[in-house]
Tab-separated table of N, CA and C in Angstrom:
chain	number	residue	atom	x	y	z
L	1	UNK	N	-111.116	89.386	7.575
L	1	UNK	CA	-109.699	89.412	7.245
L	1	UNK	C	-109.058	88.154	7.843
L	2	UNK	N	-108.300	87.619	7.050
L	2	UNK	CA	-107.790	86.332	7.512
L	2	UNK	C	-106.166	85.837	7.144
L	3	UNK	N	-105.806	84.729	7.141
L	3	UNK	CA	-104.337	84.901	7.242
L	3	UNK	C	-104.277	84.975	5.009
L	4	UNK	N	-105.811	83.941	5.076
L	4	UNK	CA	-105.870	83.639	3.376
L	4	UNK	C	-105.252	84.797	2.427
L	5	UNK	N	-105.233	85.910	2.584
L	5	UNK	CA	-105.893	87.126	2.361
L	5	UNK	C	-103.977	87.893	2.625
L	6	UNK	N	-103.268	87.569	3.521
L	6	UNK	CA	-102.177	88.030	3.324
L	6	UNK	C	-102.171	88.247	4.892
L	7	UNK	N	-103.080	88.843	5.522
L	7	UNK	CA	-102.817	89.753	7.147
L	7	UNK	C	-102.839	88.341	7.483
L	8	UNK	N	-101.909	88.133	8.504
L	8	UNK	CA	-101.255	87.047	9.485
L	8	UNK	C	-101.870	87.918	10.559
L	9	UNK	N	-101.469	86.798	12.042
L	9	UNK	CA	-101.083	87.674	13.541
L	9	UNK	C	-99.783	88.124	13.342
L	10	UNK	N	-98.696	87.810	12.595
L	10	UNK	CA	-97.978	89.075	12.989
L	10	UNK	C	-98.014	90.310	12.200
L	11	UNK	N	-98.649	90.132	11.005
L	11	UNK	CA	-98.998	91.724	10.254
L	11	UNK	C	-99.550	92.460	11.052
L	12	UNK	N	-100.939	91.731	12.388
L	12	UNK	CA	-101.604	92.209	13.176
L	12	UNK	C	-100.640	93.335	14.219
L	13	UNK	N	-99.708	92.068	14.840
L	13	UNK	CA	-98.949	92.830	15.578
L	13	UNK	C	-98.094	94.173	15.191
L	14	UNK	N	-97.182	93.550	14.031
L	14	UNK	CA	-96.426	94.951	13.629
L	14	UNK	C	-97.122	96.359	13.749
L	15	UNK	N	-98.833	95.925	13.284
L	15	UNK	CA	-99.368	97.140	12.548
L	15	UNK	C	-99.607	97.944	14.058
L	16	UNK	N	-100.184	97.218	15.249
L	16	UNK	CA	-100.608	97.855	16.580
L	16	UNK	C	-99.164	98.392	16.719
L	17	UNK	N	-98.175	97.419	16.834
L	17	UNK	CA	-96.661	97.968	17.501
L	17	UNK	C	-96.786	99.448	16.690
L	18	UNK	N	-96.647	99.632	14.930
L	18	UNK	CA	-96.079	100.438	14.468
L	18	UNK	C	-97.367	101.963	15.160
L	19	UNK	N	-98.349	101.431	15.180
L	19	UNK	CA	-99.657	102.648	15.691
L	19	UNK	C	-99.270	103.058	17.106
L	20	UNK	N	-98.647	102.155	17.930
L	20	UNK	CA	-98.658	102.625	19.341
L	20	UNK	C	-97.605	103.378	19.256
L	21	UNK	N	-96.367	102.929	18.670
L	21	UNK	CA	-95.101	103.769	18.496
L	21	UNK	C	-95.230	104.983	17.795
L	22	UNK	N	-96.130	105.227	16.955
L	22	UNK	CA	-96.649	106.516	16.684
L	22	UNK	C	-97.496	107.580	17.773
L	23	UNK	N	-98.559	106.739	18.395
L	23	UNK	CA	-99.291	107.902	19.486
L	23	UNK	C	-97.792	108.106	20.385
L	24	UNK	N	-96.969	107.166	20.854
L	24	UNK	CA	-96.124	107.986	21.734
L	24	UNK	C	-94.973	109.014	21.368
L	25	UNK	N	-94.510	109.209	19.916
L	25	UNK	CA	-94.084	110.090	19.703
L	25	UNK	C	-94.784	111.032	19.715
L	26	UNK	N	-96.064	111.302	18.974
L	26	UNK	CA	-96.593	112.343	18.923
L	26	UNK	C	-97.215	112.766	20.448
L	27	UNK	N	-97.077	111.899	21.521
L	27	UNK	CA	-97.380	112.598	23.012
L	27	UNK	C	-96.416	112.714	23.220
L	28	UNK	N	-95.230	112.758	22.948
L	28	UNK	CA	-93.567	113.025	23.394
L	28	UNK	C	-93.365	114.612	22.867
L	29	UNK	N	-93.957	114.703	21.651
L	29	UNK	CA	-93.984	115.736	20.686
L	29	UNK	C	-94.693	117.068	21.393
L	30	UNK	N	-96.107	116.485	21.906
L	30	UNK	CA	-96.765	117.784	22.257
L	30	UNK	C	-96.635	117.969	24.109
L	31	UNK	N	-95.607	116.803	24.662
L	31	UNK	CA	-95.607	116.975	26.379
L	31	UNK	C	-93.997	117.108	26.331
L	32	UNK	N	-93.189	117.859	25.635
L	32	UNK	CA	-91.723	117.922	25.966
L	32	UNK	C	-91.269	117.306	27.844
L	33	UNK	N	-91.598	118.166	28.740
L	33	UNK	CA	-90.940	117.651	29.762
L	33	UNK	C	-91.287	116.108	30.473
L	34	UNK	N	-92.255	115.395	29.494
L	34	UNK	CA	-92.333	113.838	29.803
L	34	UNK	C	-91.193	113.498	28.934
L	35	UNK	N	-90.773	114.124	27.609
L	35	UNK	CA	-89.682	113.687	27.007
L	35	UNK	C	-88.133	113.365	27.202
L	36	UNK	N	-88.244	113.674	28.759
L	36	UNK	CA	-86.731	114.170	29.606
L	36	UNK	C	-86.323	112.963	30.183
L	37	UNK	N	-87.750	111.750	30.331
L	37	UNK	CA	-87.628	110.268	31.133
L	37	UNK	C	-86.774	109.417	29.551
L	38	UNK	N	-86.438	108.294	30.048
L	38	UNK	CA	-85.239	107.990	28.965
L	38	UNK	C	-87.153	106.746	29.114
L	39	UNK	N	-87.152	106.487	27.705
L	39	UNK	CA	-88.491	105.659	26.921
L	39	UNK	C	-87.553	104.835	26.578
L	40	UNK	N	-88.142	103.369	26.580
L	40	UNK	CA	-87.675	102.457	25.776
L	40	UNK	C	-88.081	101.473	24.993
L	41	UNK	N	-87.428	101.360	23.628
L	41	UNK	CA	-87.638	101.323	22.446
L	41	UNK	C	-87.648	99.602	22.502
L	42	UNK	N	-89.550	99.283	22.387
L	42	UNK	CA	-88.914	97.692	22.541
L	42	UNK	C	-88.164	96.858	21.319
L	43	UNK	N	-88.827	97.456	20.041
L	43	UNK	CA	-88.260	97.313	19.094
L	43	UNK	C	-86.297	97.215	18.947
L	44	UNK	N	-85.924	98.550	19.458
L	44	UNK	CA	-84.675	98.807	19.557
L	44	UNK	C	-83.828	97.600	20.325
L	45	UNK	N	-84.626	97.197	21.252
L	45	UNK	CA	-84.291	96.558	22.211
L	45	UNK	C	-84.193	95.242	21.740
L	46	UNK	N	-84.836	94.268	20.499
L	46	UNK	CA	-84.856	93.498	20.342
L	46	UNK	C	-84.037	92.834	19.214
L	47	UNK	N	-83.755	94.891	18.402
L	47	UNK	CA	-82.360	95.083	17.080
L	47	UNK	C	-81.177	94.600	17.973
L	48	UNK	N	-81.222	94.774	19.433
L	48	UNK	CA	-79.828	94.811	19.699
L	48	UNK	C	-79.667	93.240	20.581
L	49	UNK	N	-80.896	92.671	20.798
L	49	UNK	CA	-80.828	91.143	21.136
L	49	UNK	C	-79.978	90.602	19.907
L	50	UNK	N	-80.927	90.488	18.395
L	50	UNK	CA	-80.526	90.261	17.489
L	50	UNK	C	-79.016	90.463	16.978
L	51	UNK	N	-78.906	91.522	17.110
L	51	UNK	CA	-77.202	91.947	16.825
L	51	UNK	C	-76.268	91.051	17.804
L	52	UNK	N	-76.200	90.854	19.121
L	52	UNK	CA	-75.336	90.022	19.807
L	52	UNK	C	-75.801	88.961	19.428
L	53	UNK	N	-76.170	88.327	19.127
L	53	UNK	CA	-77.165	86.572	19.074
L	53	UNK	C	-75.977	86.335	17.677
L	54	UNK	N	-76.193	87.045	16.829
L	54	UNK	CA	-75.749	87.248	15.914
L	54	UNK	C	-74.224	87.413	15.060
L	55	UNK	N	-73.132	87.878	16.607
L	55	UNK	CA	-72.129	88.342	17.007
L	55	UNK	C	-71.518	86.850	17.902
L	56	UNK	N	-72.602	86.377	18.438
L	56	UNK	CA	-72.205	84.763	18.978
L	56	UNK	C	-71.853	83.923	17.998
L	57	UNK	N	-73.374	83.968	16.662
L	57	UNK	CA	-73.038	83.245	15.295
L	57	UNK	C	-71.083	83.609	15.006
L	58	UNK	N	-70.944	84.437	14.794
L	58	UNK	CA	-69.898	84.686	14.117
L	58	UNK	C	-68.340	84.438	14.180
L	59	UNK	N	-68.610	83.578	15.981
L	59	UNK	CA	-67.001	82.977	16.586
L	59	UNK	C	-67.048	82.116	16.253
L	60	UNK	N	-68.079	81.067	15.441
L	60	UNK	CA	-67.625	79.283	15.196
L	60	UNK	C	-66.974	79.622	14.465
L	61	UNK	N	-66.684	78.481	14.234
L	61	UNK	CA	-65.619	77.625	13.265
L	61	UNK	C	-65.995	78.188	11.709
L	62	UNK	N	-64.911	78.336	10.808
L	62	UNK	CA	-65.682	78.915	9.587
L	62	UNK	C	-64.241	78.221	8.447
L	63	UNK	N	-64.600	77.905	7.767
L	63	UNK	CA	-63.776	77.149	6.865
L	63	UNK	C	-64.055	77.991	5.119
L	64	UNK	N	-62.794	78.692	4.431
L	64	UNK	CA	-63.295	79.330	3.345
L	64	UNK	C	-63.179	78.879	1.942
L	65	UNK	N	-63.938	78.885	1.018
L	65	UNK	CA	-63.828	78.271	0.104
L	65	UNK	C	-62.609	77.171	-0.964
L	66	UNK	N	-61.784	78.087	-0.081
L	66	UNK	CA	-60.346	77.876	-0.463
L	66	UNK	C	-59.734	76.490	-0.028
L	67	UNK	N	-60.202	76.310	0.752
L	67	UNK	CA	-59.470	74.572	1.499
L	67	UNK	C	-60.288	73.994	1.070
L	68	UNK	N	-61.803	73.935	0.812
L	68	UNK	CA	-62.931	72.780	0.134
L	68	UNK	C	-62.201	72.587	-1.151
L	69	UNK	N	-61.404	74.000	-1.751
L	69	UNK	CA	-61.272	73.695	-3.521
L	69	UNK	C	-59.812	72.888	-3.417
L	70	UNK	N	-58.804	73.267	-2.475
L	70	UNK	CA	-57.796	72.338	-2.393
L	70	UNK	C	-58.171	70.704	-2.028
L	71	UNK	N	-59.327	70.651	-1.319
L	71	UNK	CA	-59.364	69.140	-0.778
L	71	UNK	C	-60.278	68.269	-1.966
L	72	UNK	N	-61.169	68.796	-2.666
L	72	UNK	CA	-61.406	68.472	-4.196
L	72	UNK	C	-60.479	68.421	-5.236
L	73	UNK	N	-59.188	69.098	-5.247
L	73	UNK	CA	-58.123	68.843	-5.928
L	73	UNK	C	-57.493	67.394	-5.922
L	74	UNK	N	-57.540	67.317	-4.234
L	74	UNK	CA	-56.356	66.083	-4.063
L	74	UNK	C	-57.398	65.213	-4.069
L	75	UNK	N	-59.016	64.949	-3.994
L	75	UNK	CA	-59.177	63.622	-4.105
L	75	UNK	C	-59.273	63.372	-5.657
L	76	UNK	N	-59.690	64.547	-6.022
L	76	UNK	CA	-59.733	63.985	-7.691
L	76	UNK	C	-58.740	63.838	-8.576
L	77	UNK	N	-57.113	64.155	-8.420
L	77	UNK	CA	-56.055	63.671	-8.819
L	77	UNK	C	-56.215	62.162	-8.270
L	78	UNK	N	-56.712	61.832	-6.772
L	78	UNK	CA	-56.734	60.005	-6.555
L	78	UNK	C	-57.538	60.076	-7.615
L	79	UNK	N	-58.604	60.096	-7.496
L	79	UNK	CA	-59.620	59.502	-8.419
L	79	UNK	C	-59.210	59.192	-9.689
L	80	UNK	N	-58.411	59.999	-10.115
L	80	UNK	CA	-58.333	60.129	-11.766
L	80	UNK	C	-56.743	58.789	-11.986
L	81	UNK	N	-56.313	58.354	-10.526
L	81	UNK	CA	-55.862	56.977	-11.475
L	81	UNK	C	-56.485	55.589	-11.781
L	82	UNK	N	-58.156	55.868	-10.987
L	82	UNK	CA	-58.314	54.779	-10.997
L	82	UNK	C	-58.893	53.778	-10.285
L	83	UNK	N	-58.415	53.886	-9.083
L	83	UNK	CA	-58.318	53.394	-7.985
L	83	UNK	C	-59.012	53.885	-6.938
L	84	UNK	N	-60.025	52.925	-6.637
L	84	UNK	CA	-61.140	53.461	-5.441
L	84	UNK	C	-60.302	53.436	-3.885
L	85	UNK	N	-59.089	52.435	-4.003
L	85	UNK	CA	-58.902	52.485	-2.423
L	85	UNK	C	-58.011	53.924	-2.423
L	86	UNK	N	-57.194	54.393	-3.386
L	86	UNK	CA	-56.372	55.770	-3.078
L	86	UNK	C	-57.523	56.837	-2.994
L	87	UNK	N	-58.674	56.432	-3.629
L	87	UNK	CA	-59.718	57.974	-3.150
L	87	UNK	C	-60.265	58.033	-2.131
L	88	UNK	N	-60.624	56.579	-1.388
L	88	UNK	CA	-61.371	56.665	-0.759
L	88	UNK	C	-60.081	57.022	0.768
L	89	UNK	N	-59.292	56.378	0.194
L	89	UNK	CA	-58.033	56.519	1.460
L	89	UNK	C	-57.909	58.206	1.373
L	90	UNK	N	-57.847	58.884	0.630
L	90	UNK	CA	-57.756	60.302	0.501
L	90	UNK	C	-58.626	61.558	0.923
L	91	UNK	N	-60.041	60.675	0.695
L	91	UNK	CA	-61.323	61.237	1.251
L	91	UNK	C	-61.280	60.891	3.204
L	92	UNK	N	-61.229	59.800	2.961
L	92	UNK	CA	-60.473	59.703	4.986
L	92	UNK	C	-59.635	60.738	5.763
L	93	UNK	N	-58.587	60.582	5.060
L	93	UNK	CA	-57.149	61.277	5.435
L	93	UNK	C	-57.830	62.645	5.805
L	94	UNK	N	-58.362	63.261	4.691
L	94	UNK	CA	-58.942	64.854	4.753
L	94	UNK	C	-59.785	64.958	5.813
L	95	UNK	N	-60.667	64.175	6.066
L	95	UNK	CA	-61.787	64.049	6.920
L	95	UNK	C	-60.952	64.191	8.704
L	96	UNK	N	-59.861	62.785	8.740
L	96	UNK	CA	-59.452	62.959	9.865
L	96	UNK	C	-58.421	64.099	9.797
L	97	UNK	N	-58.038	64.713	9.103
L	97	UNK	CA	-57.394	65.893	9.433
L	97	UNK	C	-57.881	67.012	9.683
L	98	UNK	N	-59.248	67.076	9.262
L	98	UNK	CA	-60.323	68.489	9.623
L	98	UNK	C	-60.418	67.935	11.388
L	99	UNK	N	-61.169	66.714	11.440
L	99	UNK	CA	-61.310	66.497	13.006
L	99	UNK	C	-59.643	66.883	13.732
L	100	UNK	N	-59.029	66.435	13.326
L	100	UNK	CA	-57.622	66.984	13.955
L	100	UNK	C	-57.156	68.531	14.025
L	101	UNK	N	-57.853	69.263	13.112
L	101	UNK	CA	-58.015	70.756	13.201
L	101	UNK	C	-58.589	71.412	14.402
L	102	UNK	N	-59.837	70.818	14.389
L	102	UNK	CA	-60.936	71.306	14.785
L	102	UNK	C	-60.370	71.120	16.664
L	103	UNK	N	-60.058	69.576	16.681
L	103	UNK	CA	-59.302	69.354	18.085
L	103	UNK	C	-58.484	70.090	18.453
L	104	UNK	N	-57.591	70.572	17.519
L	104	UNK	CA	-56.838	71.675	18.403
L	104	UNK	C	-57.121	73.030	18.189
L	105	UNK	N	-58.348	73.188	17.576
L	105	UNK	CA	-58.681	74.553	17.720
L	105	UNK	C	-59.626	74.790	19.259
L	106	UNK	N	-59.936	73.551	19.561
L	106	UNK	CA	-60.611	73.361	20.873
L	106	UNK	C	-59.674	73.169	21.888
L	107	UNK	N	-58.286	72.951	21.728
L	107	UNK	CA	-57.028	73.001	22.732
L	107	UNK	C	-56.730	74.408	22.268
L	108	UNK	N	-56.014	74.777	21.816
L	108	UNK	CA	-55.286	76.449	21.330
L	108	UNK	C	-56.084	77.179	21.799
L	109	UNK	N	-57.592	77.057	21.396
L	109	UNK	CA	-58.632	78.166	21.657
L	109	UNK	C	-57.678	79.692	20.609
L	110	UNK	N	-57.467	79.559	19.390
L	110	UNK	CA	-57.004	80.693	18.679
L	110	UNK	C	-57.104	80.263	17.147
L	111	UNK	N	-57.122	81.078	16.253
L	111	UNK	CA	-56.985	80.831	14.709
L	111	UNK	C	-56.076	79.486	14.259
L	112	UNK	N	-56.239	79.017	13.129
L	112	UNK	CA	-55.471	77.756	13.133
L	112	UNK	C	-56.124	77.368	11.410
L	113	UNK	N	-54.341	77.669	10.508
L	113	UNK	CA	-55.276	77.255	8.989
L	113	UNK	C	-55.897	75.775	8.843
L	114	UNK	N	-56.561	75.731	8.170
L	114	UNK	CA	-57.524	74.641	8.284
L	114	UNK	C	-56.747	73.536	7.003
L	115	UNK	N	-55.604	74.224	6.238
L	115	UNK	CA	-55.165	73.364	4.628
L	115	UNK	C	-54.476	71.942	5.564
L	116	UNK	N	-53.101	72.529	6.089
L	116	UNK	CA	-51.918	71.911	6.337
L	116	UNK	C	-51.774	70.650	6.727
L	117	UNK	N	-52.702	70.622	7.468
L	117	UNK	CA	-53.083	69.124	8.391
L	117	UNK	C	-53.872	67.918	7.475
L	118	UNK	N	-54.538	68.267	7.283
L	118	UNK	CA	-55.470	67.793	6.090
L	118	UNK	C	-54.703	67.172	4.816
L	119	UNK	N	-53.937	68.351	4.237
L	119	UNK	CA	-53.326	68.185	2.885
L	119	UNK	C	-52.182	67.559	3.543
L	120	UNK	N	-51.718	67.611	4.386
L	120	UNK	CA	-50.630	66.374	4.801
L	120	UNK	C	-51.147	65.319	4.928
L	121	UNK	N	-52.249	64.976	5.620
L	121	UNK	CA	-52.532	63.443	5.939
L	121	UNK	C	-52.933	63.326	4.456
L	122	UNK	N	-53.721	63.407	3.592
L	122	UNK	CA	-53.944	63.294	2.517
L	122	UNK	C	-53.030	62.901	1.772
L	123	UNK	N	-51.810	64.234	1.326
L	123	UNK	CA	-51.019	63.569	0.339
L	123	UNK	C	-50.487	62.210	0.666
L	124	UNK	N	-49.665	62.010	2.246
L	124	UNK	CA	-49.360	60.769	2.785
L	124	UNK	C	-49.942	59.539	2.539
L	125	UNK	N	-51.494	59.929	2.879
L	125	UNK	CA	-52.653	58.342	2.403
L	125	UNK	C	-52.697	58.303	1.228
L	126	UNK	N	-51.931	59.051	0.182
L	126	UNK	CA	-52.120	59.166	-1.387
L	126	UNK	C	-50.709	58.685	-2.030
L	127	UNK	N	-50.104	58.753	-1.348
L	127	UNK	CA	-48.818	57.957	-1.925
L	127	UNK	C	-48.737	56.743	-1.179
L	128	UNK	N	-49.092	56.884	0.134
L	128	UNK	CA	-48.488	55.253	0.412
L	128	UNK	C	-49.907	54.330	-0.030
L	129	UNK	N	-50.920	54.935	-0.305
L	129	UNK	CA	-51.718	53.927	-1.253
L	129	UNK	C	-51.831	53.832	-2.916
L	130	UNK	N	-51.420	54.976	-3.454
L	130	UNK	CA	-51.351	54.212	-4.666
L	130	UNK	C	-49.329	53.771	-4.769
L	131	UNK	N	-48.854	54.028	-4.324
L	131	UNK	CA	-47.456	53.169	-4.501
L	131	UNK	C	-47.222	51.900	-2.991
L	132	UNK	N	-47.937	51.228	-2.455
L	132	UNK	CA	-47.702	50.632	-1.365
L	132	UNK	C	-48.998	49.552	-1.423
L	133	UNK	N	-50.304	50.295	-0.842
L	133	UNK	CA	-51.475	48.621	-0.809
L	133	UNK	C	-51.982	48.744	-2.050
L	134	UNK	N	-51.996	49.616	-3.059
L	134	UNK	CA	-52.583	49.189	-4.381
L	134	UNK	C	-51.862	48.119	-5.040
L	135	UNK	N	-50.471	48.370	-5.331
L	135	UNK	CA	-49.757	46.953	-5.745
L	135	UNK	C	-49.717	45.785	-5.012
L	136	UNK	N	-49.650	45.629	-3.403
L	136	UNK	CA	-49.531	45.025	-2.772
L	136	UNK	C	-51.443	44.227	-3.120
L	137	UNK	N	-52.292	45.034	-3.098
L	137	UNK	CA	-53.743	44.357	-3.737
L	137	UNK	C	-53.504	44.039	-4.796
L	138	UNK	N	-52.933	44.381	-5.655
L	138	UNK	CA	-53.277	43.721	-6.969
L	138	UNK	C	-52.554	42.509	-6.815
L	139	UNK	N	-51.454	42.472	-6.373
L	139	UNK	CA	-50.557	41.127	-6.610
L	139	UNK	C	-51.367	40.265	-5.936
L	140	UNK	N	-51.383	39.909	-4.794
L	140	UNK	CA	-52.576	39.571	-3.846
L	140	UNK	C	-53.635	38.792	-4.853
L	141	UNK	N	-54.046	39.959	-5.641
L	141	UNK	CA	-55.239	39.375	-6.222
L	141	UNK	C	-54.759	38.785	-7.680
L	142	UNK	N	-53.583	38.723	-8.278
L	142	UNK	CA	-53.131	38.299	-9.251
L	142	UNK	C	-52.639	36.553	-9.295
L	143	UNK	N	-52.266	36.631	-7.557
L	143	UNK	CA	-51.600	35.292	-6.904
L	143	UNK	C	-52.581	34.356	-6.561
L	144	UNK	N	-54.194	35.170	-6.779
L	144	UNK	CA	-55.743	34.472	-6.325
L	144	UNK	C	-55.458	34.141	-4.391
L	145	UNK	N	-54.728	35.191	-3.458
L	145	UNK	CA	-55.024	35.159	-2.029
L	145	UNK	C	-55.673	35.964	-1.737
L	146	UNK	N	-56.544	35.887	-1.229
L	146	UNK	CA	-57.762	36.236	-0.312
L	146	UNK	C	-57.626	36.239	1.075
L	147	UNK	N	-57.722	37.767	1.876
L	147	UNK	CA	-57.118	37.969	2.865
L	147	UNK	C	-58.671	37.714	3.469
């Protein structure tokens, strides 16, 4: 028997664990007053490692679908005039406004929506670049100066 074949070492193990956990019920079964000592369940013991480990997972940071679909909104309205510096200025903005989230969710230490900050710096880098350095580039580049 080999791992080729399907049985691993841990099929090995489960199968002893699940056999030993059987002879001791059934000696629990036929010696009642050994049944009175509190037994412990290593298995049980390792459901409930798992469960807190698990319960740790669950305090990060968690961001819900809902702000990814707003922050794909606003770069692809940039995108759609055109203009690589308003997307890419827009894709920034969002970026440093998540890090600006995240910073004061590490000061507050409490809940904190993840849109507001973001979609502010965003819209901001989205108007003052396509109405401010996009014209200011093009003329620039219309006048042939090269910064």
């Amino acid at each position: 028997v080999d791992s080729a074949d399907g049985f691993s070492e841990d099929w090995r193990n489960e199968e002893r664990t699940r056999s030993r956990e059987t002879r001791v019920r059934n000696y629990l079964d036929e010696n009642p007053e050994v049944g009175r000592r509190t037994v412990v369940n290593p298995t049980a013991v390792e459901h409930q490692a798992q469960m807190i480990e698990e319960d740790d997972e669950d305090n990060g940071v968690k961001l819900g679908l809902g702000d990814f679909i707003f922050y794909s909104i606003l770069v692809g309205k940039a995108s759609s005039n055109g203009d690589w510096n308003t997307t890419l200025a827009c894709f920034m903005a969002i970026l440093i406004g998540l890090c600006l989230t995240l910073v004061f969710l590490a000061l507050f230490r409490r809940a904190l929506p993840a849109l507001p900050i973001s979609i502010f710096f965003g819209l901001i880098f989205f108007f003052l670049t396509s109405e401010v350095v996009s014209p200011f580039c093009n003329e620039l580049s219309r006048r042939q100066i090269y910064i």
